[in-house]
Coordinates of N, CA, C and O in Angstrom, one line a residue:
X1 N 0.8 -1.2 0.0 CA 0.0 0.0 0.0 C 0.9 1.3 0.0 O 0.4 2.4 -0.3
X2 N 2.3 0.9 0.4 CA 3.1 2.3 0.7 C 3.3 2.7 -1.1 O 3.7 3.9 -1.3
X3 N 3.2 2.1 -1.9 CA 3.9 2.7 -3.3 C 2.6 3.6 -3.6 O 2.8 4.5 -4.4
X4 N 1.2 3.5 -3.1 CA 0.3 4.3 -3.3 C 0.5 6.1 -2.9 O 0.2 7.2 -3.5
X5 N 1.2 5.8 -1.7 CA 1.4 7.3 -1.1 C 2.7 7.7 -1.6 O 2.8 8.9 -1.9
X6 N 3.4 7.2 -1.8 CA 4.6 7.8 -2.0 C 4.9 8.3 -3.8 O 4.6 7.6 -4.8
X7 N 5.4 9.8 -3.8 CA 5.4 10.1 -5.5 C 6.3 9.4 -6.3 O 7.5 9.1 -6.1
X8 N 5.4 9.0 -7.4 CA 5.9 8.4 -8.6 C 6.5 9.1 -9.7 O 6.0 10.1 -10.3
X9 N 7.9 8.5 -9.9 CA 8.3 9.6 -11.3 C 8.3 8.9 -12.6 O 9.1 7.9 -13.0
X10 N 7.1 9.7 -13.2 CA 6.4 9.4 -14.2 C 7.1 8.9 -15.5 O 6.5 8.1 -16.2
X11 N 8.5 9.4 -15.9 CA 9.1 9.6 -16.9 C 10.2 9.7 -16.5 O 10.5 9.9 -15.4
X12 N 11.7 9.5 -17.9 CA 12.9 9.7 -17.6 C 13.4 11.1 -17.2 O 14.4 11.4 -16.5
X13 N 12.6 11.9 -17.8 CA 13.0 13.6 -17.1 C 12.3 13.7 -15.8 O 12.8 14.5 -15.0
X14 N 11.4 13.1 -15.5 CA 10.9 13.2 -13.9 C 12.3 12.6 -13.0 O 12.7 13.1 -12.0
X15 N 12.6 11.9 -13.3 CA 13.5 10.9 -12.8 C 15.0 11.7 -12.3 O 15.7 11.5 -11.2
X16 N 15.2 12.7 -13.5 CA 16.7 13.8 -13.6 C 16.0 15.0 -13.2 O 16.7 15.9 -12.7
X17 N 14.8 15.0 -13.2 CA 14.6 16.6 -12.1 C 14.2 16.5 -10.6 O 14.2 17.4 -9.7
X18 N 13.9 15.1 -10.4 CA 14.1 14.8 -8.6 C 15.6 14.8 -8.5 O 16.0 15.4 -7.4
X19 N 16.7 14.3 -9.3 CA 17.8 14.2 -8.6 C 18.9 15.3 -8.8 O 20.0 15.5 -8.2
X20 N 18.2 16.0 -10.1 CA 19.5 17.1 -9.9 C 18.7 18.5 -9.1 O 19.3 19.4 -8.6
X21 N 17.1 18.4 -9.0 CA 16.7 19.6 -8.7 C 16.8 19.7 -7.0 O 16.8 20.9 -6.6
X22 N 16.9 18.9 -6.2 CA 17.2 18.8 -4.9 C 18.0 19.3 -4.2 O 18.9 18.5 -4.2
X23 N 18.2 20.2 -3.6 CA 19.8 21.1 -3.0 C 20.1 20.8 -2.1 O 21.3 20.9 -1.9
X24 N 19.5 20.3 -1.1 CA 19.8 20.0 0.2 C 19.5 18.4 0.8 O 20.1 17.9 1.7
X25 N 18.6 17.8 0.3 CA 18.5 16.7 1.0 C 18.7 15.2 0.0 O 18.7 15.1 -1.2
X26 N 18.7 14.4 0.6 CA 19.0 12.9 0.0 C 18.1 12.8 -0.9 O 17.0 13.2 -0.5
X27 N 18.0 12.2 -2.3 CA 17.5 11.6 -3.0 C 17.6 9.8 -3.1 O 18.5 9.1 -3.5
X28 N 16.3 9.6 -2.6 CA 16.0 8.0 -2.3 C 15.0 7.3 -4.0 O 13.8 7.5 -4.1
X29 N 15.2 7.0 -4.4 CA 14.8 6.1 -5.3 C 14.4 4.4 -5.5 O 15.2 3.5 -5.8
X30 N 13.3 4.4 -5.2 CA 13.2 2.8 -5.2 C 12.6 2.4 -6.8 O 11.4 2.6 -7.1
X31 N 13.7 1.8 -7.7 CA 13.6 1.3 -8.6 C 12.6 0.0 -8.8 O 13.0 -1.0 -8.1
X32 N 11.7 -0.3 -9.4 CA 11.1 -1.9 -9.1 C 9.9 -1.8 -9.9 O 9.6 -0.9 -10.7
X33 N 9.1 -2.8 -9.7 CA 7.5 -3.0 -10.3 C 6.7 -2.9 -9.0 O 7.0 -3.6 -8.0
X34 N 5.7 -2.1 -9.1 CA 4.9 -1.9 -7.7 C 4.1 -3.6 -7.1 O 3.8 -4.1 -6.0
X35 N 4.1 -4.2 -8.6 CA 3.8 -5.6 -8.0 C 4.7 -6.8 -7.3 O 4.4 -7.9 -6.8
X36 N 5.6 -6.2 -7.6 CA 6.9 -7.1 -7.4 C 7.0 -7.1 -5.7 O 7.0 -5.9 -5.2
X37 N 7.0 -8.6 -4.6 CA 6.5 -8.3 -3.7 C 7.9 -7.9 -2.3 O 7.7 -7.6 -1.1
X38 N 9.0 -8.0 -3.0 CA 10.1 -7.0 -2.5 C 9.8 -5.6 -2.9 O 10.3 -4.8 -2.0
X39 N 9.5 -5.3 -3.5 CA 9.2 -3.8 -3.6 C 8.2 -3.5 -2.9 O 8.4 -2.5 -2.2
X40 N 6.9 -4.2 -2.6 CA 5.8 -4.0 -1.9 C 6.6 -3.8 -0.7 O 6.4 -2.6 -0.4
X41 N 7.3 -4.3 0.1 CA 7.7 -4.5 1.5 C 8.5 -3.1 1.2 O 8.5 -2.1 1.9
X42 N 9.0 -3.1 0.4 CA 10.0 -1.8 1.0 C 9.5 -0.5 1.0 O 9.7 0.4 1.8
X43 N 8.4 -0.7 -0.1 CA 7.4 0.5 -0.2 C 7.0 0.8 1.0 O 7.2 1.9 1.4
X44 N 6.3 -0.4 1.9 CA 6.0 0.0 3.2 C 7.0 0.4 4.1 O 6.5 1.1 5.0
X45 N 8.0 0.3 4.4 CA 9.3 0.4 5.0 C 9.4 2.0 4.9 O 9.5 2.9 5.8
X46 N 9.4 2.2 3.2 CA 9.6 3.6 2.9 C 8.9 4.6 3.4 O 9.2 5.6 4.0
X47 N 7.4 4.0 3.0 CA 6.2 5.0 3.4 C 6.1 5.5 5.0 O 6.0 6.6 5.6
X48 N 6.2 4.2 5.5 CA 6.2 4.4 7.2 C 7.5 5.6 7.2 O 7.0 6.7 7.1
X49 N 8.3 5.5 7.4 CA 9.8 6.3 7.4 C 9.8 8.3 7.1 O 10.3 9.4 7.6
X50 N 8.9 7.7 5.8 CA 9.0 9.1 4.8 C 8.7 10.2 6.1 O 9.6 11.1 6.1
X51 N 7.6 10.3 7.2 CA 7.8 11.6 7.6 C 8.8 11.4 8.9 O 8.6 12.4 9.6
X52 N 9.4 10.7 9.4 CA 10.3 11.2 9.9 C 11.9 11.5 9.2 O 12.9 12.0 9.7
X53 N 11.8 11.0 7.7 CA 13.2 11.6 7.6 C 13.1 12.8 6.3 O 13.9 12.8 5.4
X54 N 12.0 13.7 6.5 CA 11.5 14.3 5.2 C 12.6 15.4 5.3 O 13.1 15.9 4.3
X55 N 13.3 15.8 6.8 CA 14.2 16.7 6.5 C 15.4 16.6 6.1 O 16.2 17.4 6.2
X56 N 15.6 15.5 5.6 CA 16.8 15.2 5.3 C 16.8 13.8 4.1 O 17.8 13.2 3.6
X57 N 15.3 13.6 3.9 CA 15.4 13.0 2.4 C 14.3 12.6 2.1 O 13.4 12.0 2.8
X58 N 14.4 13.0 0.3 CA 13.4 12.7 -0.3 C 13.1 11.4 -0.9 O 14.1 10.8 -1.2
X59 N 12.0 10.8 -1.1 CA 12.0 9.6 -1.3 C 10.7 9.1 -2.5 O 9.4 9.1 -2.4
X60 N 11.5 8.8 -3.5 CA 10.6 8.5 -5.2 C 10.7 6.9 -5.2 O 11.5 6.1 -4.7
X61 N 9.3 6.9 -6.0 CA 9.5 5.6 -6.9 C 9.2 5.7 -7.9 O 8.4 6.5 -8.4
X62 N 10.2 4.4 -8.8 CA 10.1 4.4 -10.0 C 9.7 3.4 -11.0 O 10.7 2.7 -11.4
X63 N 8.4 3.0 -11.7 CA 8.6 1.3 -12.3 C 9.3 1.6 -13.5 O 9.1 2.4 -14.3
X64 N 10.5 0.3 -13.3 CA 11.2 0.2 -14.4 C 10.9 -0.1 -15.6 O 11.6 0.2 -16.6
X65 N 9.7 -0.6 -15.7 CA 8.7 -1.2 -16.8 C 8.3 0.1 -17.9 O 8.4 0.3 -19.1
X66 N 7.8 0.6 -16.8 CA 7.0 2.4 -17.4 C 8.2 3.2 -18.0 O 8.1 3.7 -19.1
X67 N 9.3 3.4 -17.1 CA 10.6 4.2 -17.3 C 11.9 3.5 -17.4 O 12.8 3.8 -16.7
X68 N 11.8 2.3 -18.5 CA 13.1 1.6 -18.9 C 14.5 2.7 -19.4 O 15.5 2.3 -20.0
X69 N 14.4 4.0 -19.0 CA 15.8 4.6 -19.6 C 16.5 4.5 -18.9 O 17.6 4.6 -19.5
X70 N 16.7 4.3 -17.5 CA 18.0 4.0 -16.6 C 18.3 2.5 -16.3 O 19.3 2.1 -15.7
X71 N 17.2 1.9 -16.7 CA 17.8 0.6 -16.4 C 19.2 -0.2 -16.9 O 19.7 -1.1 -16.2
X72 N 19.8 0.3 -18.3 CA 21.0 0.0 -18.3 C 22.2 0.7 -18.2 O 23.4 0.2 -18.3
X73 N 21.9 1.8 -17.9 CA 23.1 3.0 -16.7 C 23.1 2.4 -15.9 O 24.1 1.8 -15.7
X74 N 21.9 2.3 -15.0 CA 22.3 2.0 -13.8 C 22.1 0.0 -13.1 O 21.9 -0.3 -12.0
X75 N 22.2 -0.9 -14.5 CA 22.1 -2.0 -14.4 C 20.8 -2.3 -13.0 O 20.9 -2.7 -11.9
X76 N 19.6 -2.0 -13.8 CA 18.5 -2.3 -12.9 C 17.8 -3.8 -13.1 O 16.6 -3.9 -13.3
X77 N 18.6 -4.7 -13.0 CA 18.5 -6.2 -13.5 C 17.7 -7.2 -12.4 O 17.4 -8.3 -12.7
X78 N 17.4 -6.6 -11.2 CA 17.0 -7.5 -9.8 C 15.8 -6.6 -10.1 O 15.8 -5.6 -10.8
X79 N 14.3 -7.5 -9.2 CA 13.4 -7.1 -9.1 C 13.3 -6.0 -8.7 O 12.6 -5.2 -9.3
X80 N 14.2 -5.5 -7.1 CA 13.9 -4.1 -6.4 C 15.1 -3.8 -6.1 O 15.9 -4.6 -5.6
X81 N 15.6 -2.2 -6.3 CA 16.6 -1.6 -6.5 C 16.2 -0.3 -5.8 O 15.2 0.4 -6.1
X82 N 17.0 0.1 -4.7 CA 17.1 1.3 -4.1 C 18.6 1.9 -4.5 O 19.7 1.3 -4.5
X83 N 18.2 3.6 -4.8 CA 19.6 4.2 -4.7 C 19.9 5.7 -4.4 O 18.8 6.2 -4.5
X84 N 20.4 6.4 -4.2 CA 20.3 7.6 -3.2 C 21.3 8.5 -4.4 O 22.0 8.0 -5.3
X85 N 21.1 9.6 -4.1 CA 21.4 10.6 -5.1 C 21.5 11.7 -3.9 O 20.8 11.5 -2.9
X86 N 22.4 12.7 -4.0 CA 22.6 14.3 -3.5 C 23.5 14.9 -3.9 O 24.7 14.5 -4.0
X87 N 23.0 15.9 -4.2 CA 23.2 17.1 -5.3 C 24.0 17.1 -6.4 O 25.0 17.7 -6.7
X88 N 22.8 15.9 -7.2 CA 23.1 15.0 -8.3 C 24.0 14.6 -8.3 O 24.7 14.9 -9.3
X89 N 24.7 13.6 -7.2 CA 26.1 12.6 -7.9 C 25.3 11.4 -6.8 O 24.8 11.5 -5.7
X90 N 25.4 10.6 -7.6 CA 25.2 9.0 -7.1 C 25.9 8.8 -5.9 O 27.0 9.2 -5.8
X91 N 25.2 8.1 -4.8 CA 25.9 8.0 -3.5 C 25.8 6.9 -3.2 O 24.7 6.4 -2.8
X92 N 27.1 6.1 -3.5 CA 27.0 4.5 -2.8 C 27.6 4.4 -1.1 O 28.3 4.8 -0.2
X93 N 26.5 3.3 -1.5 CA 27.0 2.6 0.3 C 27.5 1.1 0.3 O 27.0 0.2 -0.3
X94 N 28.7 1.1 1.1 CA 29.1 -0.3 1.2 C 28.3 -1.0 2.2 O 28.4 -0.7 3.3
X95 N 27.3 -2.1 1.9 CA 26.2 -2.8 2.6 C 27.5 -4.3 2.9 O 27.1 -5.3 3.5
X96 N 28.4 -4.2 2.6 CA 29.0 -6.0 2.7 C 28.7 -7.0 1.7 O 29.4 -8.0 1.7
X97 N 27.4 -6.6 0.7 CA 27.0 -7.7 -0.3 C 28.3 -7.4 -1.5 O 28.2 -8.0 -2.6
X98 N 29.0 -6.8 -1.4 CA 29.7 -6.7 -3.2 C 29.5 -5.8 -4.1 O 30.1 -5.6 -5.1
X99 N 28.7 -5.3 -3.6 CA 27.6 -4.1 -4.6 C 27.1 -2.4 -3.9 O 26.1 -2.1 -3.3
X100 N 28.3 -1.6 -4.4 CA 28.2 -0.8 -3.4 C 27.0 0.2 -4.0 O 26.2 0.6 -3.2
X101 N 26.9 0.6 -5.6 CA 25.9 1.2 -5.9 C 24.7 1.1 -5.5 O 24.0 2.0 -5.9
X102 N 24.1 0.4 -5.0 CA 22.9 0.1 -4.7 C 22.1 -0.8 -3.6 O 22.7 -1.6 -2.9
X103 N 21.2 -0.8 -3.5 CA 20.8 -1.8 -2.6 C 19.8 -2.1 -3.2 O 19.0 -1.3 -3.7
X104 N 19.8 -3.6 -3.2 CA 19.1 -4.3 -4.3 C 18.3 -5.9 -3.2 O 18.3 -7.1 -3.4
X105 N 17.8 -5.0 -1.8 CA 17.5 -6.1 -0.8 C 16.4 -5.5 -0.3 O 16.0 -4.3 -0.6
X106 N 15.7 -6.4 0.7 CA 14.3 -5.6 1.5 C 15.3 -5.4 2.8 O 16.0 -6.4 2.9
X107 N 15.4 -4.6 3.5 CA 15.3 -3.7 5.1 C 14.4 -3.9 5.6 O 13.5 -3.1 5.1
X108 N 14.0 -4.7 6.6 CA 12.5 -5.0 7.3 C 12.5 -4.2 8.9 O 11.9 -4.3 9.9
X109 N 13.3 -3.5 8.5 CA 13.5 -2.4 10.3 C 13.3 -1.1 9.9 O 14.0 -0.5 9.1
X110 N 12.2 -0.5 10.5 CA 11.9 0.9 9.9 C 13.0 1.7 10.9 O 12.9 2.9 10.8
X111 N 13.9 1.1 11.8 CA 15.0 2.3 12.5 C 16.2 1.9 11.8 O 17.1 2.8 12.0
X112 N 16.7 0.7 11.0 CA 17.7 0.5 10.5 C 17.8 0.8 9.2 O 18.9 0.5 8.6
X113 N 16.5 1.4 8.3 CA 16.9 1.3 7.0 C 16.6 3.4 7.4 O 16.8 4.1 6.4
X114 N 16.2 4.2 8.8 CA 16.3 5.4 9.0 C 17.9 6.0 9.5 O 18.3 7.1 9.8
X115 N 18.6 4.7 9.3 CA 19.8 5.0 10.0 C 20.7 4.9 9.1 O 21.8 5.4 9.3
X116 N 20.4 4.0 7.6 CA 21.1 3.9 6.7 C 21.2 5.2 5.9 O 22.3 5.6 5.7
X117 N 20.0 5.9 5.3 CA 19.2 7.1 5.2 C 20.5 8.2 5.4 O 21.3 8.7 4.6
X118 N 20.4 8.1 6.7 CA 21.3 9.0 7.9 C 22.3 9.1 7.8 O 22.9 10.1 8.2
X119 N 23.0 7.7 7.2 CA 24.8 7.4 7.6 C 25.1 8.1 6.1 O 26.1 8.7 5.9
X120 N 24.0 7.8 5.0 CA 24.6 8.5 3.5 C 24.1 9.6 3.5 O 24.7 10.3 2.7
X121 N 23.2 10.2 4.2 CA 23.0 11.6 3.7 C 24.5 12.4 4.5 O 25.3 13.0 3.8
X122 N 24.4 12.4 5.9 CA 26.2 12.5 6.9 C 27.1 12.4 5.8 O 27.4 13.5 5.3
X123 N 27.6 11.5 5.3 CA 28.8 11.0 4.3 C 28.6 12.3 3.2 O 29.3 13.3 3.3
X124 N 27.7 12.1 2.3 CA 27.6 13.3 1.4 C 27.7 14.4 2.0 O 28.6 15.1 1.5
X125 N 27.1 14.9 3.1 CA 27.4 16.5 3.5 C 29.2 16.5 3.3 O 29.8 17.6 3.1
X126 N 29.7 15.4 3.4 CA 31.0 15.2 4.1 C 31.4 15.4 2.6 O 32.6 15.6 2.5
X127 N 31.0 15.4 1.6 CA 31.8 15.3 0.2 C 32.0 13.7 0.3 O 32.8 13.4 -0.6
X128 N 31.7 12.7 0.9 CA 32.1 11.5 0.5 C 31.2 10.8 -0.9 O 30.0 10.7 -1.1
X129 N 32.2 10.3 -1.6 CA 31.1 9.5 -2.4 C 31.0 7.9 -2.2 O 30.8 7.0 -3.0
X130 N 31.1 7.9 -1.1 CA 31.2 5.9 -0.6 C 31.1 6.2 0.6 O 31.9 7.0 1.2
X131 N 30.0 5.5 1.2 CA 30.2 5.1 2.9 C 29.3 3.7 3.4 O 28.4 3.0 3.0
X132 N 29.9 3.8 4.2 CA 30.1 2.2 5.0 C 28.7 2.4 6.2 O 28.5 3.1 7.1
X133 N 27.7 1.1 5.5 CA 26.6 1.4 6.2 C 26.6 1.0 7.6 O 27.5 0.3 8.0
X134 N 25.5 1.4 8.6 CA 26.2 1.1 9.9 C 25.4 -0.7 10.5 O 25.5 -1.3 11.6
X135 N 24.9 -1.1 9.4 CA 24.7 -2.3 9.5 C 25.1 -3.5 8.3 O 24.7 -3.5 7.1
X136 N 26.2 -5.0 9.0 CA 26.6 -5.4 7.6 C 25.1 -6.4 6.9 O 24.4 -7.0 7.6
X137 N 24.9 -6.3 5.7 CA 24.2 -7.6 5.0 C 24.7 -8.3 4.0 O 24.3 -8.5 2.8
X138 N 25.9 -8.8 4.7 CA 26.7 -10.1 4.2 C 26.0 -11.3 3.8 O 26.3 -12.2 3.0
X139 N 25.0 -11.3 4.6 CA 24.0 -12.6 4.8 C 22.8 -12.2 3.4 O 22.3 -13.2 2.9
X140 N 22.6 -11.2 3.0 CA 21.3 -10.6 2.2 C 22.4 -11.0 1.0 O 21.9 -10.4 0.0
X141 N 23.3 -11.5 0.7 CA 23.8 -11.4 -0.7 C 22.6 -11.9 -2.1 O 21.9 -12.8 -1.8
X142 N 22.5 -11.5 -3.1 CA 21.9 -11.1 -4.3 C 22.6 -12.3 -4.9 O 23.9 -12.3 -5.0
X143 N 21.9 -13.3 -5.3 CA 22.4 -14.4 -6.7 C 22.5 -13.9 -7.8 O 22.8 -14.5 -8.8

């Protein structure tokens, strides 16, 4: 039910004006099919979350289906794909899986996926373009 509340970017220019037009806070993007039932869960994850971390990040979804133009920039190949953006440069986090651009897992903690949120938006103020999340998912590895 959470992909109902949360805004949809409709198109590939909707997609480049959430992430370059943002000045100050995190750009969250959950890449996926609203039916796909990892995305369902995160949607709710997301939606619950959205108003406590609105001052410090924004949070889109996107179906890859509707808006196939980033899916091979940004190899959107797994069902659900989350990825964070501020002031337009891509912000990876090292999660432990291998795969630092993205997170491509469900978060079933609505304080651990507000703390992950937290640790990259921190890093970017910092000029960082990589930071180390404060929880590992070595165990969530992606086949």
């Amino acid at each position: 039910m959470g992909s109902v509340f949360l805004p949809h970017l409709q198109s590939g220019w909707h997609v480049d004006q959430a992430i370059v037009t943002e000045e100050e806070r995190l750009v969250v993007i959950r890449f996926g099919t609203d039916s796909d039932k990892s995305c369902m869960l995160m949607d709710e994850i997301l939606y619950s979350i959205a108003p406590k971390v609105v001052n410090f990040a924004a949070i889109y979804i996107c179906d890859i289906n509707e808006v196939p133009d980033f899916n091979e920039m940004y190899e959107l190949y797994e069902p659900m794909t989350v990825m964070f953006f501020y002031k337009n440069k891509h912000m990876m986090c090292d999660f432990g899986t291998g795969n630092n651009n993205k997170m491509n897992f469900v978060v079933d903690d609505k304080q651990e996926m507000i703390d992950i949120l937290e640790t990259i938006f921190r890093g970017a103020r910092k000029n960082k373009g990589l930071v180390v999340s404060p929880y590992d998912y070595n165990y969530k590895r992606v086949q």
